[in-house]
Amino acid sequence: MIPVKGYAGEKVAVLGLGRSGLATARALVAGGATPLLWDDSPEARAKAEAEGFTLTDLGRAGALEGVACLITSPGIPHLYPAPNKIIARALEAGVPVDNDIGLFFRSFSTSDWDNFETMPRVVCVTGSNGKSTTTALIHHILEVAGRPTQMAGNIGKGVLSIDPARDGEVVVLELSSYQTELARALTPDVAVFTNLSPDHLDRHNGMGGYYAAKRRLFSEGGPDRAVVGVDELEGRFMANQLGMGPQDDRVIRISSGQKLDQFGWSVFARKGFLAEWRKGRQVASIDLREVAGLPGAHNHQNACAAYAACRALGIAPKLIEGAFQSFAGLPHRSQLVLERNGVRFINDSKATNVDSAAKALQAFPAVRWIAGGMGKDGGIAALQPHLGAVVKAYLIGHSARDFALQLGQTPHEICETMERAVARAAEEAQAGEVVLLAPAAASFDQYPNFEKRGEDFVARVRAL
């Protein structure tokens, strides 16, 4: 646990008692603060009470009087489309609003560091797609290289639940736009921006707000090294803003598809090969084509991001290459479930939007595609240019019929349930094809989250 600094003897309100909220409450107590806890969910409140915490209804009049700070969970809106009523009262009263990420950065360093030979470092990963894979891959490389490391944030533990840093340790954090937008302290040593595509637009009032939330990690965080994906305009703009010129190697540009040989430091993948260039010459190359845990161009971009971050930490290319080979990938993200009669079954339940589904579809030459769920604005119309590899689509969930109308000439079948979709796809699949779950939709019509949806797919496949 990371005891929270700066609030000893003071009252700190905590709104939202999920994983991060309860971890925050424990860390506040460890730091000498008095947490005032609330959640609208009776189940969440009961869980907090079972741990011995006293609840305080933060919605009642005067509940925020004398409170030094309000800590809110990521899922609770604080600005758009409208702030939660308790957060709105804090804003009106001038009570500082923060989150566990802000508390982490103000509390992570300790006096023990004075005796360390190598200062601990923090790597933060943000972006629209690939954050989790990139974070897990960096963590895996560090483990293979023998570096002490912990992984937290949007993946693994809550940030305040990790152990105090050891000598030379690297903490790797996955951060969402909800987290970077609000944190009052952001001081990563290495910050990674993977890519940007439309998502959470209601929460950020459009693409401009969404991009601004991600950008805070770099503009306000001031990392020593910035790893920036430049395959979209926003990434190119960010790299330009952060650097003092094309040869400024504090910015490491990454790409999947572009050759970037004119910059001070760049890492890019083309035709399955990763290349590192520094000051006009190539210094390393890795063949990614046979790396089973990183299939497709989108995962090659993740590999570039992780490679660049680890090179910024001083890890040798050969060590990174070996770690790539032993990386098993993450559940629900291009996860190979099994191969049966020459047919591979791939679980990419995390592909909840059009952009991530497009990347998954482009990773394989012949696809039996399981898609559907709670569709997002625009449905799957934007996927039309990426359906060339789709042999047939098997549509499930609330948006199955809407998706069917947007598929044009692509063969499809409305299956409604995962059970039927897996059975039909397996029945019709031929050797060399891939049965791919890449829903391009949220899961909430049939499942509580994308993990449960992926687990159902895995269970149905293994039961064949």
mmCIF file of C-alpha atoms in Angstrom, residues 195-384:
data_model
loop_
_atom_site.group_PDB
_atom_site.id
_atom_site.type_symbol
_atom_site.label_atom_id
_atom_site.label_comp_id
_atom_site.label_asym_id
_atom_site.label_seq_id
_atom_site.Cartn_x
_atom_site.Cartn_y
_atom_site.Cartn_z
ATOM 1 C CA ASN A 195 -3.087 6.371 -30.650
ATOM 2 C CA LEU A 196 -6.368 8.276 -30.712
ATOM 3 C CA SER A 197 -9.779 7.312 -32.097
ATOM 4 C CA PRO A 198 -13.301 8.446 -31.129
ATOM 5 C CA ASP A 199 -14.398 7.096 -27.742
ATOM 6 C CA HIS A 200 -16.036 8.430 -24.563
ATOM 7 C CA LEU A 201 -17.045 11.545 -26.507
ATOM 8 C CA ASP A 202 -20.055 12.339 -24.311
ATOM 9 C CA ARG A 203 -17.803 12.253 -21.234
ATOM 10 C CA HIS A 204 -15.329 14.711 -22.809
ATOM 11 C CA ASN A 205 -17.766 16.806 -24.867
ATOM 12 C CA GLY A 206 -16.207 15.724 -28.179
ATOM 13 C CA MET A 207 -12.860 14.763 -29.670
ATOM 14 C CA GLY A 208 -11.174 17.986 -28.582
ATOM 15 C CA GLY A 209 -11.938 17.340 -24.933
ATOM 16 C CA TYR A 210 -10.968 13.679 -25.263
ATOM 17 C CA TYR A 211 -7.605 14.577 -26.783
ATOM 18 C CA ALA A 212 -7.030 17.301 -24.171
ATOM 19 C CA ALA A 213 -7.593 14.764 -21.384
ATOM 20 C CA LYS A 214 -4.921 12.460 -22.832
ATOM 21 C CA ARG A 215 -2.544 15.337 -23.521
ATOM 22 C CA ARG A 216 -2.452 16.385 -19.849
ATOM 23 C CA LEU A 217 -0.172 13.418 -19.105
ATOM 24 C CA PHE A 218 2.456 15.057 -21.333
ATOM 25 C CA SER A 219 1.812 18.794 -21.110
ATOM 26 C CA GLU A 220 1.371 18.853 -17.321
ATOM 27 C CA GLY A 221 3.248 15.649 -16.522
ATOM 28 C CA GLY A 222 6.534 16.772 -18.058
ATOM 29 C CA PRO A 223 8.006 13.291 -18.624
ATOM 30 C CA ASP A 224 11.743 12.879 -19.215
ATOM 31 C CA ARG A 225 10.882 10.807 -22.301
ATOM 32 C CA ALA A 226 7.661 10.887 -24.327
ATOM 33 C CA VAL A 227 6.796 7.933 -26.575
ATOM 34 C CA VAL A 228 4.208 9.191 -29.057
ATOM 35 C CA GLY A 229 2.267 7.316 -31.733
ATOM 36 C CA VAL A 230 2.192 9.507 -34.845
ATOM 37 C CA ASP A 231 -0.197 7.569 -37.061
ATOM 38 C CA GLU A 232 -2.932 10.138 -36.356
ATOM 39 C CA LEU A 233 -2.861 13.918 -36.613
ATOM 40 C CA GLU A 234 -3.247 14.359 -32.857
ATOM 41 C CA GLY A 235 -0.117 12.306 -32.182
ATOM 42 C CA ARG A 236 1.900 14.239 -34.768
ATOM 43 C CA PHE A 237 0.726 17.502 -33.225
ATOM 44 C CA MET A 238 1.645 16.314 -29.725
ATOM 45 C CA ALA A 239 5.116 15.174 -30.800
ATOM 46 C CA ASN A 240 5.636 18.536 -32.480
ATOM 47 C CA GLN A 241 4.553 20.432 -29.359
ATOM 48 C CA LEU A 242 6.759 18.410 -27.019
ATOM 49 C CA GLY A 243 9.959 18.485 -29.065
ATOM 50 C CA MET A 244 12.342 21.344 -29.830
ATOM 51 C CA GLY A 245 12.878 20.034 -33.365
ATOM 52 C CA PRO A 246 13.006 16.766 -35.319
ATOM 53 C CA GLN A 247 16.306 15.737 -33.707
ATOM 54 C CA ASP A 248 15.096 16.197 -30.121
ATOM 55 C CA ASP A 249 15.370 12.643 -28.797
ATOM 56 C CA ARG A 250 13.328 13.337 -25.690
ATOM 57 C CA VAL A 251 10.409 12.497 -27.990
ATOM 58 C CA ILE A 252 10.409 8.966 -29.427
ATOM 59 C CA ARG A 253 7.994 8.762 -32.341
ATOM 60 C CA ILE A 254 6.400 5.381 -33.065
ATOM 61 C CA SER A 255 4.349 4.086 -35.984
ATOM 62 C CA SER A 256 2.846 0.967 -37.474
ATOM 63 C CA GLY A 257 3.269 1.451 -41.206
ATOM 64 C CA GLN A 258 5.297 4.658 -41.604
ATOM 65 C CA LYS A 259 9.040 4.825 -42.044
ATOM 66 C CA LEU A 260 10.389 7.330 -39.523
ATOM 67 C CA ASP A 261 14.087 7.697 -40.301
ATOM 68 C CA GLN A 262 14.435 11.488 -40.160
ATOM 69 C CA PHE A 263 14.073 11.997 -36.403
ATOM 70 C CA GLY A 264 16.429 11.939 -33.437
ATOM 71 C CA TRP A 265 14.787 8.777 -32.094
ATOM 72 C CA SER A 266 12.027 6.659 -33.616
ATOM 73 C CA VAL A 267 10.657 3.113 -33.572
ATOM 74 C CA PHE A 268 8.398 1.820 -36.333
ATOM 75 C CA ALA A 269 7.065 -1.420 -37.776
ATOM 76 C CA ARG A 270 6.665 -2.123 -41.495
ATOM 77 C CA LYS A 271 5.822 -5.437 -43.160
ATOM 78 C CA GLY A 272 6.235 -7.251 -39.856
ATOM 79 C CA PHE A 273 9.662 -5.850 -38.929
ATOM 80 C CA LEU A 274 10.291 -3.451 -36.055
ATOM 81 C CA ALA A 275 13.135 -0.977 -36.574
ATOM 82 C CA GLU A 276 14.782 1.449 -34.168
ATOM 83 C CA TRP A 277 16.421 4.536 -35.682
ATOM 84 C CA ARG A 278 18.573 7.086 -33.878
ATOM 85 C CA LYS A 279 19.992 10.216 -35.465
ATOM 86 C CA GLY A 280 19.715 9.008 -39.044
ATOM 87 C CA ARG A 281 20.801 5.373 -38.706
ATOM 88 C CA GLN A 282 19.161 2.086 -37.850
ATOM 89 C CA VAL A 283 20.438 0.620 -34.575
ATOM 90 C CA ALA A 284 18.193 -2.456 -34.129
ATOM 91 C CA SER A 285 15.602 -4.617 -35.893
ATOM 92 C CA ILE A 286 13.175 -7.336 -34.723
ATOM 93 C CA ASP A 287 11.097 -9.737 -36.827
ATOM 94 C CA LEU A 288 7.587 -9.599 -35.338
ATOM 95 C CA ARG A 289 5.912 -11.925 -37.828
ATOM 96 C CA GLU A 290 6.263 -15.059 -35.714
ATOM 97 C CA VAL A 291 5.605 -13.451 -32.325
ATOM 98 C CA ALA A 292 2.450 -15.379 -31.418
ATOM 99 C CA GLY A 293 1.336 -13.036 -28.635
ATOM 100 C CA LEU A 294 1.385 -9.935 -30.869
ATOM 101 C CA PRO A 295 -0.567 -10.672 -34.090
ATOM 102 C CA GLY A 296 -1.505 -7.945 -36.556
ATOM 103 C CA ALA A 297 -0.465 -4.384 -37.307
ATOM 104 C CA HIS A 298 -2.209 -2.985 -34.222
ATOM 105 C CA ASN A 299 -0.166 -5.250 -31.983
ATOM 106 C CA HIS A 300 2.960 -4.298 -33.903
ATOM 107 C CA GLN A 301 2.216 -0.704 -32.878
ATOM 108 C CA ASN A 302 1.906 -1.895 -29.276
ATOM 109 C CA ALA A 303 5.259 -3.642 -29.665
ATOM 110 C CA CYS A 304 6.838 -0.412 -30.921
ATOM 111 C CA ALA A 305 5.445 1.537 -27.959
ATOM 112 C CA ALA A 306 6.653 -1.010 -25.410
ATOM 113 C CA TYR A 307 10.039 -1.332 -27.123
ATOM 114 C CA ALA A 308 10.531 2.444 -27.118
ATOM 115 C CA ALA A 309 9.567 2.785 -23.444
ATOM 116 C CA CYS A 310 11.935 0.000 -22.434
ATOM 117 C CA ARG A 311 14.776 1.407 -24.529
ATOM 118 C CA ALA A 312 14.212 4.729 -22.720
ATOM 119 C CA LEU A 313 14.739 2.755 -19.506
ATOM 120 C CA GLY A 314 18.057 1.401 -20.820
ATOM 121 C CA ILE A 315 17.045 -2.172 -21.682
ATOM 122 C CA ALA A 316 18.998 -3.790 -24.528
ATOM 123 C CA PRO A 317 17.253 -4.687 -27.841
ATOM 124 C CA LYS A 318 18.160 -8.393 -27.561
ATOM 125 C CA LEU A 319 16.532 -8.640 -24.146
ATOM 126 C CA ILE A 320 13.394 -6.973 -25.490
ATOM 127 C CA GLU A 321 13.307 -9.310 -28.487
ATOM 128 C CA GLY A 322 13.473 -12.359 -26.224
ATOM 129 C CA ALA A 323 10.696 -10.987 -24.040
ATOM 130 C CA PHE A 324 8.473 -10.471 -27.096
ATOM 131 C CA GLN A 325 8.767 -14.171 -27.882
ATOM 132 C CA SER A 326 7.619 -15.227 -24.413
ATOM 133 C CA PHE A 327 4.748 -12.719 -24.168
ATOM 134 C CA ALA A 328 1.478 -14.657 -24.028
ATOM 135 C CA GLY A 329 -0.813 -11.697 -24.659
ATOM 136 C CA LEU A 330 -3.765 -10.623 -22.531
ATOM 137 C CA PRO A 331 -7.167 -12.246 -22.102
ATOM 138 C CA HIS A 332 -9.831 -10.697 -24.365
ATOM 139 C CA ARG A 333 -7.244 -8.918 -26.547
ATOM 140 C CA SER A 334 -6.349 -10.966 -29.642
ATOM 141 C CA GLN A 335 -6.255 -13.984 -27.302
ATOM 142 C CA LEU A 336 -5.738 -17.331 -29.021
ATOM 143 C CA VAL A 337 -8.225 -19.629 -27.285
ATOM 144 C CA LEU A 338 -7.419 -22.807 -29.227
ATOM 145 C CA GLU A 339 -6.880 -24.263 -32.684
ATOM 146 C CA ARG A 340 -9.278 -26.984 -33.875
ATOM 147 C CA ASN A 341 -9.109 -28.748 -37.244
ATOM 148 C CA GLY A 342 -6.948 -25.959 -38.623
ATOM 149 C CA VAL A 343 -9.337 -23.227 -37.407
ATOM 150 C CA ARG A 344 -8.082 -20.694 -34.844
ATOM 151 C CA PHE A 345 -10.517 -19.171 -32.322
ATOM 152 C CA ILE A 346 -9.537 -15.652 -31.243
ATOM 153 C CA ASN A 347 -11.097 -13.742 -28.347
ATOM 154 C CA ASP A 348 -10.893 -9.959 -28.823
ATOM 155 C CA SER A 349 -13.856 -9.022 -26.633
ATOM 156 C CA LYS A 350 -12.037 -5.794 -25.704
ATOM 157 C CA ALA A 351 -12.661 -4.562 -29.276
ATOM 158 C CA THR A 352 -15.635 -2.519 -28.104
ATOM 159 C CA ASN A 353 -15.436 0.225 -30.750
ATOM 160 C CA VAL A 354 -15.140 0.403 -34.511
ATOM 161 C CA ASP A 355 -11.457 1.338 -34.564
ATOM 162 C CA SER A 356 -10.312 -1.575 -32.408
ATOM 163 C CA ALA A 357 -12.554 -4.001 -34.334
ATOM 164 C CA ALA A 358 -11.050 -2.767 -37.605
ATOM 165 C CA LYS A 359 -7.564 -3.489 -36.329
ATOM 166 C CA ALA A 360 -8.593 -6.994 -35.267
ATOM 167 C CA LEU A 361 -10.207 -7.728 -38.646
ATOM 168 C CA GLN A 362 -7.064 -6.623 -40.479
ATOM 169 C CA ALA A 363 -4.869 -8.973 -38.454
ATOM 170 C CA PHE A 364 -6.127 -12.166 -40.149
ATOM 171 C CA PRO A 365 -6.611 -13.204 -43.813
ATOM 172 C CA ALA A 366 -9.933 -15.104 -43.544
ATOM 173 C CA VAL A 367 -12.354 -14.343 -40.722
ATOM 174 C CA ARG A 368 -15.612 -15.766 -39.396
ATOM 175 C CA TRP A 369 -16.566 -12.650 -37.453
ATOM 176 C CA ILE A 370 -18.728 -12.624 -34.313
ATOM 177 C CA ALA A 371 -19.917 -9.063 -33.676
ATOM 178 C CA GLY A 372 -22.661 -7.173 -31.909
ATOM 179 C CA GLY A 373 -23.834 -6.046 -28.513
ATOM 180 C CA MET A 374 -24.812 -2.555 -27.465
ATOM 181 C CA GLY A 375 -23.788 -0.614 -30.559
ATOM 182 C CA LYS A 376 -22.253 2.837 -30.364
ATOM 183 C CA ASP A 377 -23.090 5.946 -32.403
ATOM 184 C CA GLY A 378 -22.829 5.198 -36.119
ATOM 185 C CA GLY A 379 -22.902 1.438 -35.621
ATOM 186 C CA ILE A 380 -20.375 -0.358 -37.825
ATOM 187 C CA ALA A 381 -20.779 1.723 -41.002
ATOM 188 C CA ALA A 382 -17.160 2.891 -40.735
ATOM 189 C CA LEU A 383 -15.975 -0.732 -40.940
ATOM 190 C CA GLN A 384 -16.971 -1.124 -44.605
#
